mmCIF file of C-alpha atoms and ligand atoms in Angstrom:
data_model
loop_
_atom_site.group_PDB
_atom_site.id
_atom_site.type_symbol
_atom_site.label_atom_id
_atom_site.label_comp_id
_atom_site.label_asym_id
_atom_site.label_seq_id
_atom_site.Cartn_x
_atom_site.Cartn_y
_atom_site.Cartn_z
ATOM 1 C CA MET A 1 -2.236 30.952 -0.777
ATOM 2 C CA CYS A 2 -2.252 33.628 -3.395
ATOM 3 C CA HIS A 3 -4.021 34.083 -6.686
ATOM 4 C CA PRO A 4 -2.658 37.353 -7.792
ATOM 5 C CA ALA A 5 -3.311 39.065 -11.032
ATOM 6 C CA ARG A 6 -1.961 42.081 -12.732
ATOM 7 C CA VAL A 7 -4.582 44.245 -14.321
ATOM 8 C CA ARG A 8 -3.591 46.884 -16.739
ATOM 9 C CA GLY A 9 -5.368 48.931 -19.339
ATOM 10 C CA THR A 10 -4.900 47.491 -22.778
ATOM 11 C CA ASN A 11 -4.970 48.675 -26.295
ATOM 12 C CA VAL A 12 -7.629 46.946 -28.264
ATOM 13 C CA ARG A 13 -7.090 46.218 -31.887
ATOM 14 C CA PRO A 14 -9.281 44.280 -34.270
ATOM 15 C CA PRO A 15 -8.160 40.694 -34.151
ATOM 16 C CA PRO A 16 -5.442 40.360 -36.752
ATOM 17 C CA LEU A 17 -4.257 37.117 -38.166
ATOM 18 C CA PRO A 18 -0.535 36.671 -37.955
ATOM 19 C CA PRO A 19 1.408 37.737 -40.991
ATOM 20 C CA SER A 20 2.964 34.353 -40.536
ATOM 21 C CA ARG A 21 2.911 33.594 -36.800
ATOM 22 C CA LEU A 22 2.525 36.432 -34.370
ATOM 23 C CA GLY A 23 2.834 38.200 -31.134
ATOM 24 C CA PRO A 24 4.243 38.266 -27.654
ATOM 25 C CA SER A 25 3.764 35.664 -24.985
ATOM 26 C CA ALA A 26 2.496 35.160 -21.486
ATOM 27 C CA SER A 27 3.775 37.005 -18.453
ATOM 28 C CA ARG A 28 3.200 36.551 -14.763
ATOM 29 C CA LEU A 29 2.510 38.357 -11.555
ATOM 30 C CA THR A 30 2.937 36.989 -8.115
ATOM 31 C CA LYS A 31 1.770 38.468 -4.864
ATOM 32 C CA ARG A 32 5.348 39.408 -4.226
ATOM 33 C CA THR A 33 5.977 40.863 -7.639
ATOM 34 C CA ARG A 34 4.282 44.051 -8.719
ATOM 35 C CA TRP A 35 4.907 44.897 -12.291
ATOM 36 C CA GLU A 36 6.411 48.277 -12.981
ATOM 37 C CA THR A 37 4.572 48.780 -16.234
ATOM 38 C CA GLY A 38 1.068 47.850 -15.172
ATOM 39 C CA ARG A 39 -1.689 50.235 -14.183
ATOM 40 C CA ASN A 40 -4.276 49.236 -11.595
ATOM 41 C CA VAL A 41 -2.024 46.594 -10.150
ATOM 42 C CA ILE A 42 -3.878 44.362 -7.725
ATOM 43 C CA SER A 43 -2.786 41.318 -5.810
ATOM 44 C CA GLY A 44 -3.767 39.030 -2.959
ATOM 45 C CA GLY A 45 -6.750 36.760 -2.356
ATOM 46 C CA THR A 46 -8.324 34.845 -5.198
ATOM 47 C CA VAL A 47 -8.359 36.384 -8.622
ATOM 48 C CA SER A 48 -12.102 36.956 -8.542
ATOM 49 C CA ASP A 49 -11.882 38.331 -5.001
ATOM 50 C CA GLN A 50 -9.422 40.913 -6.210
ATOM 51 C CA ILE A 51 -11.581 42.110 -8.997
ATOM 52 C CA SER A 52 -14.074 44.445 -7.422
ATOM 53 C CA ASP A 53 -14.553 46.364 -10.657
ATOM 54 C CA GLN A 54 -17.306 44.666 -12.688
ATOM 55 C CA SER A 55 -15.543 45.651 -15.906
ATOM 56 C CA GLN A 56 -12.827 43.214 -14.954
ATOM 57 C CA ARG A 57 -15.134 40.243 -14.540
ATOM 58 C CA ALA A 58 -16.381 38.019 -17.331
ATOM 59 C CA ARG A 59 -18.872 35.185 -17.490
ATOM 60 C CA ILE A 60 -17.955 34.318 -21.048
ATOM 61 C CA GLY A 61 -14.511 33.108 -22.099
ATOM 62 C CA ILE A 62 -13.014 32.738 -25.546
ATOM 63 C CA VAL A 63 -10.045 30.462 -26.184
ATOM 64 C CA GLY A 64 -8.519 31.481 -29.480
ATOM 65 C CA GLY A 65 -7.064 28.718 -31.594
ATOM 66 C CA SER A 66 -4.753 28.895 -34.571
ATOM 67 C CA GLY A 67 -5.200 32.227 -36.321
ATOM 68 C CA LEU A 68 -6.959 33.935 -33.418
ATOM 69 C CA TYR A 69 -4.241 35.510 -31.327
ATOM 70 C CA ARG A 70 -5.606 38.830 -30.136
ATOM 71 C CA LEU A 71 -8.921 40.403 -29.220
ATOM 72 C CA PHE A 72 -9.734 43.751 -27.646
ATOM 73 C CA ASP A 73 -6.190 45.075 -27.956
ATOM 74 C CA ASP A 74 -7.181 48.668 -28.710
ATOM 75 C CA ALA A 75 -10.466 48.847 -26.831
ATOM 76 C CA PRO A 76 -10.494 51.618 -24.235
ATOM 77 C CA ASP A 77 -12.427 49.466 -21.767
ATOM 78 C CA ALA A 78 -10.180 46.418 -22.062
ATOM 79 C CA VAL A 79 -7.965 45.137 -19.294
ATOM 80 C CA GLU A 80 -5.185 42.626 -19.465
ATOM 81 C CA LEU A 81 -4.577 40.154 -16.655
ATOM 82 C CA ASP A 82 -1.543 38.065 -15.951
ATOM 83 C CA ILE A 83 -2.921 35.259 -13.878
ATOM 84 C CA LEU A 84 -0.691 33.038 -11.828
ATOM 85 C CA THR A 85 -2.112 29.521 -11.592
ATOM 86 C CA PRO A 86 -1.345 26.378 -9.581
ATOM 87 C CA TYR A 87 -0.273 24.782 -12.857
ATOM 88 C CA GLY A 88 2.200 27.355 -14.097
ATOM 89 C CA PRO A 89 1.905 29.902 -16.878
ATOM 90 C CA THR A 90 -1.039 30.392 -19.183
ATOM 91 C CA SER A 91 -0.374 30.465 -22.919
ATOM 92 C CA SER A 92 -0.995 34.207 -23.028
ATOM 93 C CA PRO A 93 -2.281 36.976 -20.790
ATOM 94 C CA VAL A 94 -6.041 37.079 -20.420
ATOM 95 C CA THR A 95 -7.641 40.109 -22.040
ATOM 96 C CA ILE A 96 -11.088 41.157 -20.891
ATOM 97 C CA GLY A 97 -13.041 43.349 -23.259
ATOM 98 C CA THR A 98 -16.543 43.945 -24.516
ATOM 99 C CA MET A 99 -18.118 41.918 -27.293
ATOM 100 C CA ALA A 100 -21.783 42.202 -28.231
ATOM 101 C CA GLY A 101 -22.249 44.335 -25.112
ATOM 102 C CA LYS A 102 -20.902 41.621 -22.796
ATOM 103 C CA ARG A 103 -17.674 41.344 -20.872
ATOM 104 C CA VAL A 104 -15.614 38.550 -22.376
ATOM 105 C CA ALA A 105 -12.283 37.077 -21.255
ATOM 106 C CA PHE A 106 -9.934 36.028 -24.043
ATOM 107 C CA LEU A 107 -6.746 34.020 -24.181
ATOM 108 C CA THR A 108 -4.998 32.363 -27.083
ATOM 109 C CA ARG A 109 -3.961 28.746 -26.611
ATOM 110 C CA HIS A 110 -0.814 28.646 -28.739
ATOM 111 C CA GLY A 111 0.477 31.973 -27.398
ATOM 112 C CA ARG A 112 0.292 35.242 -29.306
ATOM 113 C CA ASP A 113 3.209 34.214 -31.486
ATOM 114 C CA HIS A 114 1.935 30.664 -31.999
ATOM 115 C CA SER A 115 4.991 29.381 -30.171
ATOM 116 C CA VAL A 116 3.263 26.699 -28.076
ATOM 117 C CA ALA A 117 2.822 23.339 -29.805
ATOM 118 C CA PRO A 118 -0.495 21.538 -29.324
ATOM 119 C CA HIS A 119 0.939 18.764 -27.140
ATOM 120 C CA LEU A 120 2.794 21.274 -24.934
ATOM 121 C CA ILE A 121 -0.070 23.683 -24.247
ATOM 122 C CA ASN A 122 -0.630 24.186 -20.538
ATOM 123 C CA TYR A 123 -4.316 23.349 -20.816
ATOM 124 C CA ARG A 124 -4.852 23.196 -17.079
ATOM 125 C CA ALA A 125 -3.387 26.663 -16.520
ATOM 126 C CA ASN A 126 -5.464 28.176 -19.330
ATOM 127 C CA VAL A 127 -8.715 26.625 -18.148
ATOM 128 C CA TRP A 128 -8.066 27.307 -14.469
ATOM 129 C CA ALA A 129 -7.315 30.971 -15.265
ATOM 130 C CA LEU A 130 -10.673 31.431 -17.008
ATOM 131 C CA ALA A 131 -12.577 29.597 -14.278
ATOM 132 C CA SER A 132 -10.879 31.706 -11.631
ATOM 133 C CA LEU A 133 -12.370 34.807 -13.267
ATOM 134 C CA GLY A 134 -15.891 33.431 -12.905
ATOM 135 C CA VAL A 135 -16.271 32.364 -16.552
ATOM 136 C CA ARG A 136 -19.268 30.058 -17.082
ATOM 137 C CA ALA A 137 -19.315 29.519 -20.842
ATOM 138 C CA VAL A 138 -16.155 28.898 -22.861
ATOM 139 C CA LEU A 139 -16.303 29.353 -26.606
ATOM 140 C CA SER A 140 -13.173 28.043 -28.294
ATOM 141 C CA SER A 141 -12.101 28.397 -31.891
ATOM 142 C CA SER A 142 -10.257 25.678 -33.785
ATOM 143 C CA ALA A 143 -8.797 24.924 -37.150
ATOM 144 C CA VAL A 144 -9.600 21.396 -38.246
ATOM 145 C CA GLY A 145 -8.941 19.047 -41.108
ATOM 146 C CA SER A 146 -11.915 17.424 -42.785
ATOM 147 C CA ILE A 147 -12.287 13.661 -43.149
ATOM 148 C CA SER A 148 -15.918 13.825 -44.235
ATOM 149 C CA SER A 149 -17.630 15.257 -47.284
ATOM 150 C CA GLU A 150 -20.266 16.844 -45.008
ATOM 151 C CA HIS A 151 -17.545 18.864 -43.282
ATOM 152 C CA ALA A 152 -15.671 20.139 -46.300
ATOM 153 C CA PRO A 153 -12.965 22.802 -46.221
ATOM 154 C CA GLY A 154 -14.523 26.231 -45.896
ATOM 155 C CA ALA A 155 -17.294 25.174 -43.521
ATOM 156 C CA LEU A 156 -17.832 26.296 -39.966
ATOM 157 C CA ILE A 157 -18.529 23.352 -37.688
ATOM 158 C CA VAL A 158 -20.078 22.948 -34.241
ATOM 159 C CA PRO A 159 -18.697 19.631 -32.974
ATOM 160 C CA ASP A 160 -20.767 17.540 -30.594
ATOM 161 C CA GLN A 161 -18.459 14.590 -29.958
ATOM 162 C CA ILE A 162 -14.775 13.846 -29.672
ATOM 163 C CA ILE A 163 -12.506 10.843 -29.979
ATOM 164 C CA ASP A 164 -9.327 11.357 -27.971
ATOM 165 C CA ARG A 165 -6.192 10.039 -29.658
ATOM 166 C CA THR A 166 -3.745 12.131 -27.615
ATOM 167 C CA HIS A 167 -1.373 10.743 -25.021
ATOM 168 C CA GLY A 168 0.515 11.997 -22.021
ATOM 169 C CA ARG A 169 -1.449 15.219 -21.578
ATOM 170 C CA ARG A 170 -2.460 16.368 -18.096
ATOM 171 C CA ASP A 171 -6.183 16.006 -18.563
ATOM 172 C CA THR A 172 -7.705 16.325 -15.109
ATOM 173 C CA PHE A 173 -7.673 18.640 -12.097
ATOM 174 C CA PHE A 174 -8.559 15.689 -9.908
ATOM 175 C CA ASP A 175 -5.331 13.716 -9.832
ATOM 176 C CA GLU A 176 -4.111 15.039 -6.503
ATOM 177 C CA GLY A 177 -5.864 15.180 -3.149
ATOM 178 C CA GLU A 178 -9.156 13.809 -4.413
ATOM 179 C CA VAL A 179 -10.515 11.799 -7.323
ATOM 180 C CA GLN A 180 -13.482 12.801 -9.454
ATOM 181 C CA HIS A 181 -14.781 10.934 -12.498
ATOM 182 C CA LEU A 182 -16.152 13.358 -15.059
ATOM 183 C CA PRO A 183 -19.330 12.311 -16.892
ATOM 184 C CA PHE A 184 -18.328 13.023 -20.491
ATOM 185 C CA ALA A 185 -21.038 11.576 -22.738
ATOM 186 C CA GLU A 186 -21.713 15.128 -23.960
ATOM 187 C CA PRO A 187 -18.314 16.846 -24.159
ATOM 188 C CA PHE A 188 -19.955 20.086 -25.282
ATOM 189 C CA ASP A 189 -22.952 21.716 -23.625
ATOM 190 C CA PRO A 190 -25.987 20.848 -25.794
ATOM 191 C CA ALA A 191 -27.666 24.116 -24.781
ATOM 192 C CA LEU A 192 -24.711 26.169 -26.015
ATOM 193 C CA ARG A 193 -24.533 24.121 -29.205
ATOM 194 C CA ALA A 194 -28.209 24.756 -29.883
ATOM 195 C CA ILE A 195 -27.663 28.493 -29.502
ATOM 196 C CA ALA A 196 -24.641 28.384 -31.800
ATOM 197 C CA ASN A 197 -26.452 26.403 -34.467
ATOM 198 C CA SER A 198 -29.527 28.608 -34.517
ATOM 199 C CA THR A 199 -27.282 31.680 -34.633
ATOM 200 C CA LEU A 200 -25.214 30.345 -37.541
ATOM 201 C CA GLU A 201 -28.440 29.532 -39.339
ATOM 202 C CA ALA A 202 -29.789 33.024 -38.685
ATOM 203 C CA ILE A 203 -26.695 34.767 -40.043
ATOM 204 C CA GLY A 204 -26.726 32.606 -43.146
ATOM 205 C CA GLU A 205 -23.485 30.758 -42.473
ATOM 206 C CA THR A 206 -22.361 27.592 -44.214
ATOM 207 C CA PHE A 207 -21.972 25.256 -41.299
ATOM 208 C CA ALA A 208 -22.283 21.725 -39.996
ATOM 209 C CA PRO A 209 -24.342 21.473 -36.786
ATOM 210 C CA THR A 210 -22.681 18.285 -35.548
ATOM 211 C CA ALA A 211 -19.334 16.553 -35.956
ATOM 212 C CA THR A 212 -17.170 14.009 -34.226
ATOM 213 C CA ALA A 213 -13.709 15.486 -33.808
ATOM 214 C CA VAL A 214 -10.718 13.182 -33.604
ATOM 215 C CA ILE A 215 -8.015 14.779 -31.484
ATOM 216 C CA ILE A 216 -4.538 13.707 -32.506
ATOM 217 C CA GLN A 217 -1.374 14.308 -30.546
ATOM 218 C CA GLY A 218 0.350 16.427 -33.165
ATOM 219 C CA PRO A 219 2.243 18.446 -33.959
ATOM 220 C CA ARG A 220 2.462 16.339 -37.108
ATOM 221 C CA PHE A 221 -0.559 15.838 -39.315
ATOM 222 C CA SER A 222 -2.110 12.425 -39.935
ATOM 223 C CA SER A 223 -0.923 9.810 -42.376
ATOM 224 C CA ARG A 224 -3.424 8.890 -45.071
ATOM 225 C CA ALA A 225 -3.989 5.509 -43.397
ATOM 226 C CA GLU A 226 -4.637 7.195 -40.038
ATOM 227 C CA ALA A 227 -7.114 9.589 -41.628
ATOM 228 C CA GLU A 228 -8.955 6.711 -43.295
ATOM 229 C CA TRP A 229 -8.977 4.868 -39.981
ATOM 230 C CA PHE A 230 -10.382 7.905 -38.145
ATOM 231 C CA ARG A 231 -13.091 8.189 -40.777
ATOM 232 C CA SER A 232 -13.968 4.505 -40.515
ATOM 233 C CA ALA A 233 -14.195 4.971 -36.725
ATOM 234 C CA GLY A 234 -16.862 7.647 -37.171
ATOM 235 C CA GLY A 235 -14.727 10.776 -37.160
ATOM 236 C CA HIS A 236 -15.629 13.785 -39.311
ATOM 237 C CA ILE A 237 -12.874 16.269 -38.497
ATOM 238 C CA VAL A 238 -9.328 16.120 -37.091
ATOM 239 C CA ASN A 239 -7.741 18.546 -34.659
ATOM 240 C CA MET A 240 -4.862 18.639 -32.141
ATOM 241 C CA THR A 241 -6.182 20.713 -29.237
ATOM 242 C CA LEU A 242 -9.831 20.106 -28.361
ATOM 243 C CA TYR A 243 -8.727 17.519 -25.828
ATOM 244 C CA PRO A 244 -8.109 17.944 -22.926
ATOM 245 C CA GLU A 245 -9.306 21.562 -23.053
ATOM 246 C CA VAL A 246 -12.995 20.676 -23.236
ATOM 247 C CA ALA A 247 -12.804 18.061 -20.463
ATOM 248 C CA LEU A 248 -10.938 20.420 -18.161
ATOM 249 C CA ALA A 249 -13.520 23.157 -18.735
ATOM 250 C CA ALA A 250 -16.285 20.713 -17.823
ATOM 251 C CA GLU A 251 -14.432 19.654 -14.681
ATOM 252 C CA LEU A 252 -14.427 23.253 -13.480
ATOM 253 C CA GLY A 253 -18.127 23.740 -14.209
ATOM 254 C CA MET A 254 -17.833 25.748 -17.402
ATOM 255 C CA GLY A 255 -20.059 24.947 -20.358
ATOM 256 C CA ALA A 256 -17.988 24.220 -23.462
ATOM 257 C CA LEU A 257 -18.746 25.224 -27.025
ATOM 258 C CA ASN A 258 -16.397 24.953 -29.977
ATOM 259 C CA LEU A 259 -16.518 26.691 -33.320
ATOM 260 C CA SER A 260 -14.277 24.902 -35.764
ATOM 261 C CA PHE A 261 -13.261 26.005 -39.235
ATOM 262 C CA ALA A 262 -12.269 23.320 -41.723
ATOM 263 C CA THR A 263 -9.098 24.556 -43.361
ATOM 264 C CA ASP A 264 -8.184 21.456 -45.314
ATOM 265 C CA SER A 265 -8.940 17.809 -45.919
ATOM 266 C CA ASP A 266 -6.998 14.788 -44.777
ATOM 267 C CA ILE A 267 -8.908 12.651 -47.265
ATOM 268 C CA ASP A 268 -8.677 13.201 -50.985
ATOM 269 C CA GLU A 269 -11.849 15.176 -51.617
ATOM 270 C CA GLY A 270 -10.442 16.918 -54.656
ATOM 271 C CA ASP A 271 -9.782 20.269 -52.969
ATOM 272 C CA GLY A 272 -6.044 20.025 -53.468
ATOM 273 C CA ALA A 273 -5.285 20.219 -49.757
ATOM 274 C CA GLU A 274 -4.852 16.548 -48.996
ATOM 275 C CA GLY A 275 -1.629 14.624 -48.489
ATOM 276 C CA GLU A 276 1.437 16.399 -49.795
ATOM 277 C CA GLY A 277 -0.532 19.630 -50.244
ATOM 278 C CA LEU A 278 -1.390 19.955 -46.570
ATOM 279 C CA SER A 279 0.861 22.195 -44.497
ATOM 280 C CA ALA A 280 0.607 24.550 -41.549
ATOM 281 C CA ASP A 281 1.113 27.430 -43.982
ATOM 282 C CA LEU A 282 -1.949 26.350 -45.936
ATOM 283 C CA VAL A 283 -3.921 26.243 -42.694
ATOM 284 C CA PHE A 284 -2.782 29.774 -41.780
ATOM 285 C CA VAL A 285 -3.622 31.149 -45.220
ATOM 286 C CA ARG A 286 -7.105 29.690 -45.111
ATOM 287 C CA LEU A 287 -7.610 30.939 -41.567
ATOM 288 C CA ARG A 288 -6.576 34.420 -42.623
ATOM 289 C CA GLU A 289 -9.104 34.401 -45.442
ATOM 290 C CA ALA A 290 -11.846 33.169 -43.117
ATOM 291 C CA GLN A 291 -11.008 35.407 -40.164
ATOM 292 C CA PRO A 292 -13.819 37.966 -40.713
ATOM 293 C CA ARG A 293 -16.360 35.141 -40.942
ATOM 294 C CA ILE A 294 -15.038 33.423 -37.840
ATOM 295 C CA ILE A 295 -15.033 36.621 -35.782
ATOM 296 C CA ALA A 296 -18.508 37.589 -36.996
ATOM 297 C CA ALA A 297 -19.821 34.146 -36.081
ATOM 298 C CA ILE A 298 -18.240 34.287 -32.627
ATOM 299 C CA GLU A 299 -19.684 37.745 -32.005
ATOM 300 C CA SER A 300 -23.164 36.663 -33.125
ATOM 301 C CA ILE A 301 -23.067 33.593 -30.898
ATOM 302 C CA ILE A 302 -21.963 35.644 -27.918
ATOM 303 C CA ALA A 303 -24.758 38.137 -28.591
ATOM 304 C CA ALA A 304 -27.205 35.232 -28.436
ATOM 305 C CA LEU A 305 -25.964 33.804 -25.132
ATOM 306 C CA PRO A 306 -28.479 34.470 -22.365
ATOM 307 C CA ASP A 307 -27.198 36.532 -19.454
ATOM 308 C CA ASP A 308 -28.598 33.957 -17.036
ATOM 309 C CA TYR A 309 -26.842 31.012 -18.702
ATOM 310 C CA GLU A 310 -26.121 28.233 -16.233
ATOM 311 C CA PRO A 311 -23.632 25.550 -17.266
ATOM 312 C CA PRO A 312 -23.989 21.850 -16.544
ATOM 313 C CA ARG A 313 -22.293 21.019 -13.229
ATOM 314 C CA PRO A 314 -20.953 17.493 -13.691
ATOM 315 C CA ILE A 315 -18.609 17.815 -10.699
ATOM 316 C CA ALA A 316 -19.811 18.871 -7.250
ATOM 317 C CA ALA A 317 -19.431 22.587 -6.584
ATOM 318 C CA ASP A 318 -17.377 22.070 -3.419
ATOM 319 C CA ALA A 319 -14.852 19.923 -5.310
ATOM 320 C CA VAL A 320 -14.539 22.607 -7.991
ATOM 321 C CA ALA A 321 -14.118 25.253 -5.313
ATOM 322 C CA ARG A 322 -11.260 23.274 -3.774
ATOM 323 C CA VAL A 323 -9.453 23.227 -7.131
ATOM 324 C CA LEU A 324 -9.934 26.965 -7.562
ATOM 325 C CA ALA A 325 -8.612 27.528 -4.047
ATOM 326 C CA ARG A 326 -5.363 25.661 -4.696
ATOM 327 C CA PRO A 327 -2.267 27.706 -4.054
ATOM 328 C CA VAL A 328 -0.607 29.117 -7.120
ATOM 329 C CA SER A 329 2.966 28.307 -8.013
ATOM 330 C CA SER A 330 5.318 31.220 -8.194
HETATM 331 C C1 LIG B 1 -1.636 25.337 -37.775
HETATM 332 S S1 LIG B 1 -1.848 23.715 -38.281
HETATM 333 C C2 LIG B 1 -2.244 22.703 -36.882
HETATM 334 C C3 LIG B 1 -2.770 23.403 -35.665
HETATM 335 O O1 LIG B 1 -4.009 24.050 -36.036
HETATM 336 C C4 LIG B 1 -4.998 23.650 -35.114
HETATM 337 O O2 LIG B 1 -4.892 24.533 -34.021
HETATM 338 P P1 LIG B 1 -6.107 24.948 -33.084
HETATM 339 O O3 LIG B 1 -6.777 23.671 -32.686
HETATM 340 O O4 LIG B 1 -5.488 25.639 -31.925
HETATM 341 O O5 LIG B 1 -7.001 25.851 -33.888
HETATM 342 C C5 LIG B 1 -4.560 22.230 -34.777
HETATM 343 O O6 LIG B 1 -5.218 21.714 -33.648
HETATM 344 C C6 LIG B 1 -3.100 22.377 -34.603
HETATM 345 O O7 LIG B 1 -2.763 22.836 -33.317
HETATM 346 N N1 LIG B 2 -5.601 18.290 -41.083
HETATM 347 C C1 LIG B 2 -5.492 18.662 -39.816
HETATM 348 N N2 LIG B 2 -5.181 17.769 -38.857
HETATM 349 C C2 LIG B 2 -5.080 18.147 -37.563
HETATM 350 N N3 LIG B 2 -5.247 19.409 -37.150
HETATM 351 C C3 LIG B 2 -5.563 20.331 -38.073
HETATM 352 N N4 LIG B 2 -5.792 21.645 -37.963
HETATM 353 C C4 LIG B 2 -6.055 22.113 -39.189
HETATM 354 N N5 LIG B 2 -5.989 21.134 -40.110
HETATM 355 C C5 LIG B 2 -5.683 20.002 -39.427
#
């Protein structure tokens, strides 16, 4: 069994949005493979066992969605980990840096160059990698389309419910060896959502404190009839990635919180972004414009997270431990 990681000093840059789509992609380290370029190379044991240096541990994780591809790149205290998982490669290396005085682990779900389509993201690898570092609260960012006038383009949104319309995604860690049935009435941790909402209020953000997110398979957008159907089913926003990420985080005992940004509307709300006007390029442009707001909101929420935060534990700790002890694939 090995859970090796490469740790190297990183350059930390302010989080840029891609000029169009950006960046490099994930790399790997196995127990047998020490990378020539890395500093502080460590291997053997579990990932968290290897990390004796507290600066390389994190209790908070950020999963960057569309538009959020890098954090901490130029920070002198940042480290970058290539984490081998039982499920194959993560979408990007994990960067651990300091935000609001706290150590935070970051990865970006589409890869740094946005080369991983929503239905092909290795959600299990990404989530397992964060859990293996000891992360307890995962804050993810998402771009979403609006199908509700209360969640109009330009708003930040803290979703509280999801409707899964994806198919074929590996959405559990408990499909081999043992079966566990995740309680999922509250996909997001209500305690984390309360913190996020009071923080967004305090910083004067325009935001919606609740929303039902419909998760479509992608990578295509919805037809007008689908969008109307989602709305009639109670949906407020549409996205392609919140599921199974949030369920997998819950399975491994991490509290989930999502900060969505409505980039467009799938219903004709008169903003010019519906139907023929909607494109990935439009989403990226609007994300770029909103990036300072999104980062500021994330930082404020992380500042407000209590150091003694304890996530809900819907799955027994020994079952979670068995998943985290699974041998990695090389
Ligand atoms: C870039 S348009 C569609 C793309 O944007 C959203 O990404 P994410 O959820 O990672 O912020 C949406 O889910 C699609 O993956
Ligand atoms: N309209 C939309 N549908 C699905 N995912 C999105 N991400 C951003 N806008 C979206």
